[in-house]
């Protein structure tokens, strides 16, 4: 499994893997990992998150699952999705809301 992402030319490993035995849908688990990364400051305000394909490869899920995870964060107001440009963090650090 690839443990890093390249975002804005920088290689990073900022997301925890999915928990073994967690029965929640994968989209909810992925959204939680992204929420945690934002809340802990691993992704800053205005920074682009990994894309749907990169998330799908990392978590070994279909791209539609990672897309749905990003949509959950968008509905919560944590990220802004810009078509053909990516998903960007709206609030950084401790500003992340828990769902």
PDB file of C-alpha atoms in Angstrom:
ATOM      1  CA  UNK A   1       0.000   0.000   0.000  1.00  0.00           C
ATOM      2  CA  UNK A   2       1.240   3.436  -0.818  1.00  0.00           C
ATOM      3  CA  UNK A   3       1.535   5.405   2.418  1.00  0.00           C
ATOM      4  CA  UNK A   4       2.202   8.839   0.988  1.00  0.00           C
ATOM      5  CA  UNK A   5       0.482  11.390  -1.196  1.00  0.00           C
ATOM      6  CA  UNK A   6       1.969  14.000  -3.464  1.00  0.00           C
ATOM      7  CA  UNK A   7       0.075  17.258  -3.069  1.00  0.00           C
ATOM      8  CA  UNK A   8       1.338  20.543  -4.475  1.00  0.00           C
ATOM      9  CA  UNK A   9       4.660  18.862  -5.283  1.00  0.00           C
ATOM     10  CA  UNK A  10       5.250  17.671  -1.701  1.00  0.00           C
ATOM     11  CA  UNK A  11       5.189  14.027  -0.623  1.00  0.00           C
ATOM     12  CA  UNK A  12       3.387  13.431   2.658  1.00  0.00           C
ATOM     13  CA  UNK A  13       1.939  10.726   4.858  1.00  0.00           C
ATOM     14  CA  UNK A  14      -0.759  12.365   6.932  1.00  0.00           C
ATOM     15  CA  UNK A  15      -3.616   9.909   7.117  1.00  0.00           C
ATOM     16  CA  UNK A  16      -4.072   6.925   9.384  1.00  0.00           C
ATOM     17  CA  UNK A  17      -5.156   3.651   7.778  1.00  0.00           C
ATOM     18  CA  UNK A  18      -8.676   2.347   8.266  1.00  0.00           C
ATOM     19  CA  UNK A  19      -9.231   0.386  11.475  1.00  0.00           C
ATOM     20  CA  UNK A  20      -9.515  -3.371  11.183  1.00  0.00           C
ATOM     21  CA  UNK A  21     -12.886  -4.528  12.465  1.00  0.00           C
ATOM     22  CA  UNK A  22     -14.594  -1.130  12.136  1.00  0.00           C
ATOM     23  CA  UNK A  23     -18.074  -1.879  10.791  1.00  0.00           C
ATOM     24  CA  UNK A  24     -18.913   1.660   9.673  1.00  0.00           C
ATOM     25  CA  UNK A  25     -19.042   2.330   5.924  1.00  0.00           C
ATOM     26  CA  UNK A  26     -15.628   3.064   4.393  1.00  0.00           C
ATOM     27  CA  UNK A  27     -16.746   6.555   3.312  1.00  0.00           C
ATOM     28  CA  UNK A  28     -17.430   7.465   6.958  1.00  0.00           C
ATOM     29  CA  UNK A  29     -14.098   6.072   8.110  1.00  0.00           C
ATOM     30  CA  UNK A  30     -12.203   7.955   5.393  1.00  0.00           C
ATOM     31  CA  UNK A  31     -14.061  11.163   6.206  1.00  0.00           C
ATOM     32  CA  UNK A  32     -13.129  10.676   9.866  1.00  0.00           C
ATOM     33  CA  UNK A  33      -9.437  10.248   8.995  1.00  0.00           C
ATOM     34  CA  UNK A  34      -9.545  13.447   6.940  1.00  0.00           C
ATOM     35  CA  UNK A  35     -11.383  15.305   9.744  1.00  0.00           C
ATOM     36  CA  UNK A  36      -8.697  14.215  12.206  1.00  0.00           C
ATOM     37  CA  UNK A  37      -5.900  15.308   9.878  1.00  0.00           C
ATOM     38  CA  UNK A  38      -7.511  18.733   9.455  1.00  0.00           C
ATOM     39  CA  UNK A  39      -8.216  19.126  13.183  1.00  0.00           C
ATOM     40  CA  UNK A  40      -4.634  18.177  14.053  1.00  0.00           C
ATOM     41  CA  UNK A  41      -3.229  20.708  11.579  1.00  0.00           C
ATOM     42  CA  UNK A  42      -1.780  18.184   9.143  1.00  0.00           C
ATOM     43  CA  UNK A  43      -3.754  19.993   6.448  1.00  0.00           C
ATOM     44  CA  UNK A  44      -3.916  23.766   6.704  1.00  0.00           C
ATOM     45  CA  UNK A  45      -6.624  26.192   5.630  1.00  0.00           C
ATOM     46  CA  UNK A  46      -6.597  26.593   1.856  1.00  0.00           C
ATOM     47  CA  UNK A  47      -4.502  23.475   1.316  1.00  0.00           C
ATOM     48  CA  UNK A  48      -5.527  20.884  -1.253  1.00  0.00           C
ATOM     49  CA  UNK A  49      -6.433  17.416   0.009  1.00  0.00           C
ATOM     50  CA  UNK A  50      -5.484  14.228  -1.848  1.00  0.00           C
ATOM     51  CA  UNK A  51      -7.791  13.573  -4.784  1.00  0.00           C
ATOM     52  CA  UNK A  52     -10.386  10.843  -5.028  1.00  0.00           C
ATOM     53  CA  UNK A  53      -8.114   8.489  -6.971  1.00  0.00           C
ATOM     54  CA  UNK A  54      -5.208   8.924  -4.546  1.00  0.00           C
ATOM     55  CA  UNK A  55      -7.506   8.285  -1.575  1.00  0.00           C
ATOM     56  CA  UNK A  56      -9.003   5.255  -3.332  1.00  0.00           C
ATOM     57  CA  UNK A  57      -5.547   3.768  -3.933  1.00  0.00           C
ATOM     58  CA  UNK A  58      -4.388   4.488  -0.378  1.00  0.00           C
ATOM     59  CA  UNK A  59      -7.476   2.980   1.275  1.00  0.00           C
ATOM     60  CA  UNK A  60      -8.012   0.294  -1.386  1.00  0.00           C
ATOM     61  CA  UNK A  61     -11.588   1.328  -2.133  1.00  0.00           C
ATOM     62  CA  UNK A  62     -13.385   2.464  -5.250  1.00  0.00           C
ATOM     63  CA  UNK A  63     -12.999   6.088  -6.309  1.00  0.00           C
ATOM     64  CA  UNK A  64     -16.725   6.644  -5.715  1.00  0.00           C
ATOM     65  CA  UNK A  65     -16.239   5.767  -2.012  1.00  0.00           C
ATOM     66  CA  UNK A  66     -13.468   8.333  -1.565  1.00  0.00           C
ATOM     67  CA  UNK A  67     -15.543  10.867  -3.502  1.00  0.00           C
ATOM     68  CA  UNK A  68     -18.474  10.287  -1.130  1.00  0.00           C
ATOM     69  CA  UNK A  69     -16.136  10.795   1.844  1.00  0.00           C
ATOM     70  CA  UNK A  70     -15.089  14.174   0.450  1.00  0.00           C
ATOM     71  CA  UNK A  71     -18.747  15.076  -0.127  1.00  0.00           C
ATOM     72  CA  UNK A  72     -19.493  14.344   3.544  1.00  0.00           C
ATOM     73  CA  UNK A  73     -16.793  16.855   4.516  1.00  0.00           C
ATOM     74  CA  UNK A  74     -18.150  19.373   2.029  1.00  0.00           C
ATOM     75  CA  UNK A  75     -21.651  19.084   3.537  1.00  0.00           C
ATOM     76  CA  UNK A  76     -20.117  19.700   6.976  1.00  0.00           C
ATOM     77  CA  UNK A  77     -18.438  22.846   5.677  1.00  0.00           C
ATOM     78  CA  UNK A  78     -14.891  21.581   6.296  1.00  0.00           C
ATOM     79  CA  UNK A  79     -13.798  21.591   2.672  1.00  0.00           C
ATOM     80  CA  UNK A  80     -14.555  23.334  -0.589  1.00  0.00           C
ATOM     81  CA  UNK A  81     -14.687  21.265  -3.773  1.00  0.00           C
ATOM     82  CA  UNK A  82     -13.554  23.088  -6.902  1.00  0.00           C
ATOM     83  CA  UNK A  83     -14.406  21.110 -10.009  1.00  0.00           C
ATOM     84  CA  UNK A  84     -11.290  20.004 -11.910  1.00  0.00           C
ATOM     85  CA  UNK A  85      -8.992  21.674  -9.364  1.00  0.00           C
ATOM     86  CA  UNK A  86      -9.428  19.670  -6.182  1.00  0.00           C
ATOM     87  CA  UNK A  87     -10.768  19.733  -2.656  1.00  0.00           C
ATOM     88  CA  UNK A  88      -9.464  22.439  -0.343  1.00  0.00           C
ATOM     89  CA  UNK A  89      -9.607  22.838   3.441  1.00  0.00           C
ATOM     90  CA  UNK A  90     -11.905  25.658   4.563  1.00  0.00           C
ATOM     91  CA  UNK A  91     -10.823  25.791   8.204  1.00  0.00           C
ATOM     92  CA  UNK A  92      -7.546  24.648   9.665  1.00  0.00           C
ATOM     93  CA  UNK A  93      -6.326  23.257  12.955  1.00  0.00           C
ATOM     94  CA  UNK A  94      -8.868  23.282  15.758  1.00  0.00           C
ATOM     95  CA  UNK A  95     -11.601  24.784  13.594  1.00  0.00           C
ATOM     96  CA  UNK A  96     -12.651  21.385  12.269  1.00  0.00           C
ATOM     97  CA  UNK A  97     -16.159  20.406  13.282  1.00  0.00           C
ATOM     98  CA  UNK A  98     -16.929  16.903  14.419  1.00  0.00           C
ATOM     99  CA  UNK A  99     -19.844  15.154  12.705  1.00  0.00           C
TER     100      UNK A  99
END
